[in-house]
Amino acid sequence: MKKLIMFAVLFCLASAPALADVSNEVVVGLKGDSTSKVESNYIADPESKIDTKNSLFTVQYTHFFTPLKDDDKPIDLRQFYQHPSTLSAGLAFIGQKDKDTRIPSDVKGSAGVLQFGGEYFFPTNTGLFLNIGLGGGTLEQTVAGVSRPDTDVALSMFDLGVRQYIGQSVALHLRFHGESTEFTQSGFPDETVDSGVTYLGGRGVIADVVGLMLEFGGGKVEDEQGGITIKSDIAAVNFEIAGYIGKQLTLRLAIAAEEEKMTGAPAGVEHKTTTARTTLAGRYWFSERFGMELPLYAESIEQKDVFPVIGEQTLKTTNSGIGLYAAFRF
């Protein structure tokens, strides 16, 4: 009965008459991924030893201070073209399970993050934006069948930047993204990871049919544990291409790559982590007020270590997943 009621509500929203303007948007989403492939040159049968599962549930509310107008543009492009000032708030709930039979160990983690932010546009089509996230959670770890004390996790992150429109179809941006994660066990800080990356990029639309986004980033990360601090340089690039088919359908492909390389290592020692994420998604607006998106994810993380005597060791883990997002405008 509950499923029938839900389907009825979605059908009514999808078939409702279009509104001329919308001032608010609520997005609800769920995604999950799990390990699909593991490769290594030093672990025998790695696929049977390493398994990771991640889940994310998010809900976000956004208010448009200038209502989005109903025009002949694709629905997904209206916010980009009209770029009203916004204010948003959201919640995200994260779940994680890691299993490594080499040790053996099992780690279960959960966290919640409160997010809020917004963007203000001046008459010069210049926008200033700020997004902040604060939260925390717990890690439960079992090693060789013995439970370890829980580890408390404190999370914080923020984005600060400026955006400048050049004409109607091109926007350039400069932003700084910072993250901090602190792990505390038995009341004492055990590990702190701080990172900051500056991105420069732009987004443009060609003939209301093709959208392109490209940005480059560089920064640093510091991992402090047991009185020892490991510093690494970060280099990143993000690319996205989207196709707008009519007013209601959008198909997009996004690729993100990031390299984290340890600095100050002794001669002959190297530690590098490379992460590549690919997203293929389709979004369809059933009406001016209701749309859904189905994204498919693939993420690979490759760790490379080089030692003078041992030589090169590599471990590459690939996770695949799927998500479902629903957007309600009113």
PDB file of N, CA and C in Angstrom, residues 237-277:
ATOM      1  N   VAL A 237      42.094  17.527 -12.339  1.00  0.00           N
ATOM      2  CA  VAL A 237      41.413  18.039 -13.524  1.00  0.00           C
ATOM      3  C   VAL A 237      40.018  17.434 -13.573  1.00  0.00           C
ATOM      4  N   ASN A 238      39.020  18.271 -13.880  1.00  0.00           N
ATOM      5  CA  ASN A 238      37.634  17.837 -13.995  1.00  0.00           C
ATOM      6  C   ASN A 238      37.090  18.256 -15.358  1.00  0.00           C
ATOM      7  N   PHE A 239      36.388  17.341 -16.000  1.00  0.00           N
ATOM      8  CA  PHE A 239      35.819  17.605 -17.322  1.00  0.00           C
ATOM      9  C   PHE A 239      34.407  17.044 -17.387  1.00  0.00           C
ATOM     10  N   GLU A 240      33.527  17.783 -18.051  1.00  0.00           N
ATOM     11  CA  GLU A 240      32.145  17.313 -18.217  1.00  0.00           C
ATOM     12  C   GLU A 240      31.601  17.771 -19.561  1.00  0.00           C
ATOM     13  N   ILE A 241      30.897  16.880 -20.240  1.00  0.00           N
ATOM     14  CA  ILE A 241      30.186  17.220 -21.468  1.00  0.00           C
ATOM     15  C   ILE A 241      28.745  16.758 -21.316  1.00  0.00           C
ATOM     16  N   ALA A 242      27.813  17.629 -21.707  1.00  0.00           N
ATOM     17  CA  ALA A 242      26.396  17.324 -21.570  1.00  0.00           C
ATOM     18  C   ALA A 242      25.678  17.607 -22.877  1.00  0.00           C
ATOM     19  N   GLY A 243      24.694  16.788 -23.172  1.00  0.00           N
ATOM     20  CA  GLY A 243      23.863  16.997 -24.347  1.00  0.00           C
ATOM     21  C   GLY A 243      22.423  17.225 -23.926  1.00  0.00           C
ATOM     22  N   TYR A 244      21.816  18.289 -24.453  1.00  0.00           N
ATOM     23  CA  TYR A 244      20.441  18.656 -24.102  1.00  0.00           C
ATOM     24  C   TYR A 244      19.538  18.297 -25.272  1.00  0.00           C
ATOM     25  N   ILE A 245      18.677  17.328 -25.033  1.00  0.00           N
ATOM     26  CA  ILE A 245      17.780  16.815 -26.077  1.00  0.00           C
ATOM     27  C   ILE A 245      16.384  17.328 -25.780  1.00  0.00           C
ATOM     28  N   GLY A 246      15.967  18.337 -26.537  1.00  0.00           N
ATOM     29  CA  GLY A 246      14.696  18.977 -26.248  1.00  0.00           C
ATOM     30  C   GLY A 246      14.773  19.745 -24.943  1.00  0.00           C
ATOM     31  N   LYS A 247      13.621  19.996 -24.339  1.00  0.00           N
ATOM     32  CA  LYS A 247      13.566  20.743 -23.091  1.00  0.00           C
ATOM     33  C   LYS A 247      13.720  19.846 -21.869  1.00  0.00           C
ATOM     34  N   GLN A 248      13.474  18.530 -22.031  1.00  0.00           N
ATOM     35  CA  GLN A 248      13.293  17.700 -20.846  1.00  0.00           C
ATOM     36  C   GLN A 248      14.422  16.706 -20.575  1.00  0.00           C
ATOM     37  N   LEU A 249      15.190  16.304 -21.577  1.00  0.00           N
ATOM     38  CA  LEU A 249      16.176  15.243 -21.397  1.00  0.00           C
ATOM     39  C   LEU A 249      17.603  15.791 -21.469  1.00  0.00           C
ATOM     40  N   THR A 250      18.436  15.356 -20.517  1.00  0.00           N
ATOM     41  CA  THR A 250      19.852  15.706 -20.489  1.00  0.00           C
ATOM     42  C   THR A 250      20.678  14.445 -20.296  1.00  0.00           C
ATOM     43  N   LEU A 251      21.693  14.283 -21.118  1.00  0.00           N
ATOM     44  CA  LEU A 251      22.665  13.197 -20.967  1.00  0.00           C
ATOM     45  C   LEU A 251      24.028  13.821 -20.706  1.00  0.00           C
ATOM     46  N   ARG A 252      24.765  13.304 -19.733  1.00  0.00           N
ATOM     47  CA  ARG A 252      26.056  13.911 -19.429  1.00  0.00           C
ATOM     48  C   ARG A 252      27.104  12.860 -19.072  1.00  0.00           C
ATOM     49  N   LEU A 253      28.343  13.201 -19.380  1.00  0.00           N
ATOM     50  CA  LEU A 253      29.496  12.376 -19.054  1.00  0.00           C
ATOM     51  C   LEU A 253      30.485  13.258 -18.307  1.00  0.00           C
ATOM     52  N   ALA A 254      30.878  12.832 -17.090  1.00  0.00           N
ATOM     53  CA  ALA A 254      31.814  13.600 -16.273  1.00  0.00           C
ATOM     54  C   ALA A 254      33.013  12.731 -15.930  1.00  0.00           C
ATOM     55  N   ILE A 255      34.203  13.322 -16.038  1.00  0.00           N
ATOM     56  CA  ILE A 255      35.442  12.624 -15.722  1.00  0.00           C
ATOM     57  C   ILE A 255      36.256  13.505 -14.776  1.00  0.00           C
ATOM     58  N   ALA A 256      36.686  12.930 -13.650  1.00  0.00           N
ATOM     59  CA  ALA A 256      37.498  13.656 -12.681  1.00  0.00           C
ATOM     60  C   ALA A 256      38.744  12.826 -12.369  1.00  0.00           C
ATOM     61  N   ALA A 257      39.896  13.465 -12.390  1.00  0.00           N
ATOM     62  CA  ALA A 257      41.154  12.779 -12.092  1.00  0.00           C
ATOM     63  C   ALA A 257      41.944  13.597 -11.083  1.00  0.00           C
ATOM     64  N   GLU A 258      42.562  12.897 -10.133  1.00  0.00           N
ATOM     65  CA  GLU A 258      43.334  13.569  -9.085  1.00  0.00           C
ATOM     66  C   GLU A 258      44.562  12.735  -8.733  1.00  0.00           C
ATOM     67  N   GLU A 259      45.687  13.393  -8.609  1.00  0.00           N
ATOM     68  CA  GLU A 259      46.928  12.721  -8.223  1.00  0.00           C
ATOM     69  C   GLU A 259      47.453  13.350  -6.938  1.00  0.00           C
ATOM     70  N   GLU A 260      47.773  12.481  -5.972  1.00  0.00           N
ATOM     71  CA  GLU A 260      48.317  12.918  -4.693  1.00  0.00           C
ATOM     72  C   GLU A 260      49.704  12.284  -4.538  1.00  0.00           C
ATOM     73  N   LYS A 261      50.759  13.115  -4.525  1.00  0.00           N
ATOM     74  CA  LYS A 261      52.134  12.603  -4.512  1.00  0.00           C
ATOM     75  C   LYS A 261      52.880  13.129  -3.294  1.00  0.00           C
ATOM     76  N   MET A 262      53.445  12.215  -2.520  1.00  0.00           N
ATOM     77  CA  MET A 262      54.154  12.574  -1.298  1.00  0.00           C
ATOM     78  C   MET A 262      55.409  13.375  -1.613  1.00  0.00           C
ATOM     79  N   THR A 263      55.637  14.414  -0.809  1.00  0.00           N
ATOM     80  CA  THR A 263      56.826  15.248  -0.968  1.00  0.00           C
ATOM     81  C   THR A 263      57.779  15.000   0.204  1.00  0.00           C
ATOM     82  N   GLY A 264      59.038  15.321  -0.002  1.00  0.00           N
ATOM     83  CA  GLY A 264      60.031  15.188   1.056  1.00  0.00           C
ATOM     84  C   GLY A 264      60.417  13.767   1.379  1.00  0.00           C
ATOM     85  N   ALA A 265      60.153  12.829   0.472  1.00  0.00           N
ATOM     86  CA  ALA A 265      60.503  11.432   0.718  1.00  0.00           C
ATOM     87  C   ALA A 265      62.011  11.213   0.553  1.00  0.00           C
ATOM     88  N   PRO A 266      62.588  10.232   1.239  1.00  0.00           N
ATOM     89  CA  PRO A 266      64.014   9.929   1.056  1.00  0.00           C
ATOM     90  C   PRO A 266      64.308   9.528  -0.382  1.00  0.00           C
ATOM     91  N   ALA A 267      65.548   9.602  -0.774  1.00  0.00           N
ATOM     92  CA  ALA A 267      65.947   9.244  -2.135  1.00  0.00           C
ATOM     93  C   ALA A 267      65.568   7.803  -2.438  1.00  0.00           C
ATOM     94  N   GLY A 268      64.941   7.604  -3.589  1.00  0.00           N
ATOM     95  CA  GLY A 268      64.542   6.270  -4.012  1.00  0.00           C
ATOM     96  C   GLY A 268      63.203   5.816  -3.486  1.00  0.00           C
ATOM     97  N   VAL A 269      62.529   6.650  -2.668  1.00  0.00           N
ATOM     98  CA  VAL A 269      61.218   6.302  -2.108  1.00  0.00           C
ATOM     99  C   VAL A 269      60.144   7.178  -2.753  1.00  0.00           C
ATOM    100  N   GLU A 270      59.041   6.570  -3.148  1.00  0.00           N
ATOM    101  CA  GLU A 270      57.945   7.300  -3.778  1.00  0.00           C
ATOM    102  C   GLU A 270      56.612   6.729  -3.301  1.00  0.00           C
ATOM    103  N   HIS A 271      55.676   7.631  -3.022  1.00  0.00           N
ATOM    104  CA  HIS A 271      54.312   7.217  -2.694  1.00  0.00           C
ATOM    105  C   HIS A 271      53.352   8.119  -3.459  1.00  0.00           C
ATOM    106  N   LYS A 272      52.484   7.509  -4.251  1.00  0.00           N
ATOM    107  CA  LYS A 272      51.562   8.271  -5.089  1.00  0.00           C
ATOM    108  C   LYS A 272      50.207   7.579  -5.140  1.00  0.00           C
ATOM    109  N   THR A 273      49.145   8.364  -5.038  1.00  0.00           N
ATOM    110  CA  THR A 273      47.774   7.850  -5.148  1.00  0.00           C
ATOM    111  C   THR A 273      47.068   8.592  -6.274  1.00  0.00           C
ATOM    112  N   THR A 274      46.536   7.837  -7.221  1.00  0.00           N
ATOM    113  CA  THR A 274      45.816   8.418  -8.367  1.00  0.00           C
ATOM    114  C   THR A 274      44.367   7.948  -8.330  1.00  0.00           C
ATOM    115  N   THR A 275      43.450   8.903  -8.399  1.00  0.00           N
ATOM    116  CA  THR A 275      42.018   8.601  -8.358  1.00  0.00           C
ATOM    117  C   THR A 275      41.355   9.090  -9.639  1.00  0.00           C
ATOM    118  N   ALA A 276      40.572   8.231 -10.261  1.00  0.00           N
ATOM    119  CA  ALA A 276      39.841   8.588 -11.482  1.00  0.00           C
ATOM    120  C   ALA A 276      38.368   8.225 -11.284  1.00  0.00           C
ATOM    121  N   ARG A 277      37.489   9.175 -11.552  1.00  0.00           N
ATOM    122  CA  ARG A 277      36.054   8.950 -11.389  1.00  0.00           C
ATOM    123  C   ARG A 277      35.345   9.247 -12.711  1.00  0.00           C
TER     124      ARG A 277
END
